C-alpha positions as semicolon CSV with decimal commas, in nm:
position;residue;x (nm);y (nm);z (nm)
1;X;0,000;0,000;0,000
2;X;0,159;0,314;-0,098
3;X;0,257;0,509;0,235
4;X;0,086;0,794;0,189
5;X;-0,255;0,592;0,245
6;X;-0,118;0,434;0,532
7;X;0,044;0,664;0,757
8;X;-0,195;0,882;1,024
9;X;-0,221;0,971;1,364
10;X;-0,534;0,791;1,521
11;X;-0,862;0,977;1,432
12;X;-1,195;1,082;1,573
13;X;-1,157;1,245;1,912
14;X;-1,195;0,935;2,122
15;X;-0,949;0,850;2,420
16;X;-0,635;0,673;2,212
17;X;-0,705;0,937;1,913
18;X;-0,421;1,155;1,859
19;X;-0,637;1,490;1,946
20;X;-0,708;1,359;2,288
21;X;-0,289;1,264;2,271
22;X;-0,087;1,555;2,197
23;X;0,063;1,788;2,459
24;X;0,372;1,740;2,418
25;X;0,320;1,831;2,028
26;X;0,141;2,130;2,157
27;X;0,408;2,258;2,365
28;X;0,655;2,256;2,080
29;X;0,426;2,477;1,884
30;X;0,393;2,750;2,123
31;X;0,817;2,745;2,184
32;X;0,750;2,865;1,792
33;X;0,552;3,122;1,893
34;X;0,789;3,457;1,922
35;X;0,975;3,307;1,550
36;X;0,659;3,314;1,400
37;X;0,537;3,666;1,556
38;X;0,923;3,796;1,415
39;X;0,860;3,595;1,079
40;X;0,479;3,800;1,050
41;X;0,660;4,103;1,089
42;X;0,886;4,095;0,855
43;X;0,652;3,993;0,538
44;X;0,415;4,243;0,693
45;X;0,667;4,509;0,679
46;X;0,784;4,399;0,297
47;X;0,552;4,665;0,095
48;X;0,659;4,480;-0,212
49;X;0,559;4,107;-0,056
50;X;0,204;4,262;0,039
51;X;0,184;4,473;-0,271
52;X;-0,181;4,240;-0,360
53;X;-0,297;4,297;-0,001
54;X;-0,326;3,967;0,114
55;X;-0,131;3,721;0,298
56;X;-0,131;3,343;0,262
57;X;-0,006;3,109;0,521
58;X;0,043;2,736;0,515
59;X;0,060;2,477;0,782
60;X;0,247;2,205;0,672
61;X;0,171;1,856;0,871
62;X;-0,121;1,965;1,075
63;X;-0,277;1,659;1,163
64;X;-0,548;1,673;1,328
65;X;-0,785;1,821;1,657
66;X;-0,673;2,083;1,841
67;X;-0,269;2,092;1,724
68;X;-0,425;2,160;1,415
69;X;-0,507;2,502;1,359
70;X;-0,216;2,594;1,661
71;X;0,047;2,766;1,444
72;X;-0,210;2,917;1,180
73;X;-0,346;3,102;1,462
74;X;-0,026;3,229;1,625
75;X;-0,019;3,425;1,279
76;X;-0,316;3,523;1,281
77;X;-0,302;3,725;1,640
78;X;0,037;3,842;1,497
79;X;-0,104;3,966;1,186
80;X;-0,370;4,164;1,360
81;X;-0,134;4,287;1,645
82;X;0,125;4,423;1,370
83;X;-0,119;4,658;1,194
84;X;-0,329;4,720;1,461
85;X;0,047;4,900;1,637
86;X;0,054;5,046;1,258
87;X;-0,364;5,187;1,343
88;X;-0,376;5,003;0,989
89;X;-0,662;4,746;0,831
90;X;-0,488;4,389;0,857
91;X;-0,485;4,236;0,504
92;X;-0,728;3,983;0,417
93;X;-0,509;3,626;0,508
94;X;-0,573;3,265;0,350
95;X;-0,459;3,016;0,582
96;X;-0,426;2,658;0,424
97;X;-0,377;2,356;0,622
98;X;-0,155;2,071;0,493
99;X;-0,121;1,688;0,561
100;X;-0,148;1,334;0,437
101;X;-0,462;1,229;0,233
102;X;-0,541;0,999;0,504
103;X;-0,566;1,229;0,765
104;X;-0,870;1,276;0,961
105;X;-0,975;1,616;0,767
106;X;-1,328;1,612;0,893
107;X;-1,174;1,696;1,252
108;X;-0,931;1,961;1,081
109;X;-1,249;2,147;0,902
110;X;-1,425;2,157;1,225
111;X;-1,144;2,348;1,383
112;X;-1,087;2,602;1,086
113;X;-1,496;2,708;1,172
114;X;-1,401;2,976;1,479
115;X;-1,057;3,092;1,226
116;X;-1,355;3,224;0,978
117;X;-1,548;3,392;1,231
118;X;-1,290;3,670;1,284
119;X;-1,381;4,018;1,178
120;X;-0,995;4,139;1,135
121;X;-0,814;4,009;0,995
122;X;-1,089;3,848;0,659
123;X;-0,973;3,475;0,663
124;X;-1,022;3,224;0,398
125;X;-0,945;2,895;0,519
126;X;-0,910;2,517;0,324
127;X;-0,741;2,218;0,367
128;X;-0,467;2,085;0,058
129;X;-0,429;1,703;0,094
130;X;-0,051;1,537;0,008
131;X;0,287;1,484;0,100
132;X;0,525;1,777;0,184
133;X;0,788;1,575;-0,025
134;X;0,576;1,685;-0,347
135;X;0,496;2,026;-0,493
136;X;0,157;2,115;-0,328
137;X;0,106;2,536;-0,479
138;X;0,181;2,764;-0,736
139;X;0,550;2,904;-0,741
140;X;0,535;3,201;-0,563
141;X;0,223;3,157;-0,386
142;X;0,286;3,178;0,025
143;X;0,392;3,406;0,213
144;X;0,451;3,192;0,535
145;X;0,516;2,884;0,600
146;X;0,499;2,685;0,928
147;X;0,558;2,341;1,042
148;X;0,637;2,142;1,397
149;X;0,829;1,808;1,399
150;X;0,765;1,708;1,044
151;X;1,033;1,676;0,918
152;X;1,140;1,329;1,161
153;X;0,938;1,170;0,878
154;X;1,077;1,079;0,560
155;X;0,968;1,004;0,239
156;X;1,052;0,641;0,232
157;X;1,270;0,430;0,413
158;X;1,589;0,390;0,297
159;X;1,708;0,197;-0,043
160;X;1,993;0,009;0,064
161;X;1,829;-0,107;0,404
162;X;1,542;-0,229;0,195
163;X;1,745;-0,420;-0,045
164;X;1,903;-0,586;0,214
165;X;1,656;-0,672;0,383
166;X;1,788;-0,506;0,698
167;X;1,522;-0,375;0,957
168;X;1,593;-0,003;1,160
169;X;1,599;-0,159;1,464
170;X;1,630;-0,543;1,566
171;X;1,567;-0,656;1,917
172;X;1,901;-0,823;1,938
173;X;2,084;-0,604;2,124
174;X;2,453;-0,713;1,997
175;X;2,289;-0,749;1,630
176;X;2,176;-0,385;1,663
177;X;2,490;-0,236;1,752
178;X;2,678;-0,399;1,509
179;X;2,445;-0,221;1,262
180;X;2,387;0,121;1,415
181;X;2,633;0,287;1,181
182;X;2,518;0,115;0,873
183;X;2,178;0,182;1,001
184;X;2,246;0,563;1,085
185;X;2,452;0,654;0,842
186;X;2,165;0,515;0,576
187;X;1,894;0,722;0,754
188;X;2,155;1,005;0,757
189;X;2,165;0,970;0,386
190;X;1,819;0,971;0,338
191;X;1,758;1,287;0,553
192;X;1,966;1,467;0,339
193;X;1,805;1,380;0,058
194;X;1,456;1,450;0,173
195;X;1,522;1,787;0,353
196;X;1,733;1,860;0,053
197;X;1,417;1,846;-0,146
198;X;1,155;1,970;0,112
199;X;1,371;2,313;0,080
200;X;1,390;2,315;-0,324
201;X;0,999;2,287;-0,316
202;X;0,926;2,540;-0,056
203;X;1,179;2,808;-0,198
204;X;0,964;2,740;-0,542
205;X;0,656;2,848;-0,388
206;X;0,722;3,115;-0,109
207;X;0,665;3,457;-0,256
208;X;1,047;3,665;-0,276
209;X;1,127;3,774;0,070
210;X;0,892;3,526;0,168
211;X;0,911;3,316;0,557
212;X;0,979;2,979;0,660
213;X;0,960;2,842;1,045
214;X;1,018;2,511;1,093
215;X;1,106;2,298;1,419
216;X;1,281;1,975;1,412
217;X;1,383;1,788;1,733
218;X;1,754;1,670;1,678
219;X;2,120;1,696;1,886
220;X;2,422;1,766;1,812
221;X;2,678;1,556;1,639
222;X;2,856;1,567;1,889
223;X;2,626;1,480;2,175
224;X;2,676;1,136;2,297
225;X;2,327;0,973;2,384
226;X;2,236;0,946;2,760
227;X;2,132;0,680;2,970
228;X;1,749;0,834;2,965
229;X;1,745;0,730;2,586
230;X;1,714;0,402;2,646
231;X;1,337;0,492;2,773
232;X;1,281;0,486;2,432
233;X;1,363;0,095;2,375
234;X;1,011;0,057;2,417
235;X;0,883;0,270;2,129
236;X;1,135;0,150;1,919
237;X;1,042;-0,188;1,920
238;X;0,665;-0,082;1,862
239;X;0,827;0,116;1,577
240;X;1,049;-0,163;1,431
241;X;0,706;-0,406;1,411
242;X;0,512;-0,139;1,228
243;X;0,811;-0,092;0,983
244;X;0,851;-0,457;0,959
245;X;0,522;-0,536;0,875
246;X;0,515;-0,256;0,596
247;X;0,840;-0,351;0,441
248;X;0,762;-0,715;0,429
249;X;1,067;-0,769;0,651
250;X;1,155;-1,045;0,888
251;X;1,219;-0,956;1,266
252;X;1,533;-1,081;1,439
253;X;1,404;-1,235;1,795
């Protein structure tokens, strides 16, 4: 099944679904908060960006419930609180919300409602289905462009591992670290190549002068992992089943 069917946080609103799940998602958004306010200022200062008189912002990865519309309206309090310093009328804003087709966009709709309530700035809202790897708009079409912890997800898994048949994490501890540099330096590769792409596409269809904030949880190369990583053995063995299954690949025991 191609991956872009498969891949989504749980739906609906119900206690596992990832709306009722997310907090910790949620506080990574609002540490984006004063970039975003500084990014709104300076395409809102650019006469020649907002020579049309409107502004269009894009969400990129939204998912779904309350995380959804987060970011989208951090711009749009900055937006208002910029011109209404300047004692100016706000342009009218388009605020577009991006994710995976399979993502639960009848939630996502429901949470753009309040956006088109508000009287300044005029907001036009809709939702633009596919994968951030892709071209989704017109070259120079946005203005802003947000995203939170997106980019951990890549566009495929990677080529080599695949061919040989070797998974991204097996439960054999001495197996593992045998591996780990084949296995990192593979994903390494593949990062590269994605991110390298994810910023071609963008810088196609942000306006000139146009704004980019995006958060990505990472270390430094040279950061040795801690002992607390290991709390994540757990999740990576949930993780290494799901991949398995996907890929078709046998798990070492």
């Amino acid at each position: 099944m191609d991956p872009k069917q498969m891949v989504h946080m749980n739906q609906g609103q119900e206690e596992t679904s990832y709306a009722r799940n997310s907090s910790i998602q949620n506080a990574a958004q609002n540490r984006m908060k004063p970039l975003i306010e500084a990014a709104i200022v300076d395409v809102c200062s650019n006469t020649s960006t907002l020579s049309c008189g409107k502004v269009v912002i894009m969400d990129l990865g939204c998912s779904s419930g309350p995380n959804a519309v987060a970011l989208v309206s951090i711009t749009l309090e900055a937006t208002h609180s910029h011109f209404l310093q300047l004692q100016q009328p706000p342009p009218e804003v388009c605020v577009l919300l991006n994710d995976l087709p399979y993502n639960d966009f009848n939630v996502v709709v429901k949470s753009l409602v309040p956006l088109r309530k508000m009287n300044e700035p005029v907001v036009v809202t809709g939702v633009v289905p596919g994968s951030f790897y892709e071209r989704l708009f017109p070259g120079g079409s946005l203005h802003l462009i947000c995203s939170s912890n997106i980019l951990n997800w890549l566009s495929k898994a990677p080529r080599d591992l695949m061919m040989n048949q070797i998974p991204a994490y097996d439960i054999d501890e001495h197996v593992r670290r045998e591996r780990l540099t084949v296995v990192a330096g593979a994903y390494a590769r593949q990062f590269r190549k994605d991110f390298t792409l994810f910023l071609e596409l963008r810088a196609k269809e942000l306006v000139p002068k146009g704004r980019m904030v995006v958060s990505l949880a990472g270390r430094r190369s040279d950061e040795l992992i801690n002992e607390s990583s290991h709390v994540w053995g757990t999740v990576a063995q949930i993780l290494a089943i799901m991949a398995s299954e996907y890929m078709g690949l046998p798990l070492k025991s």
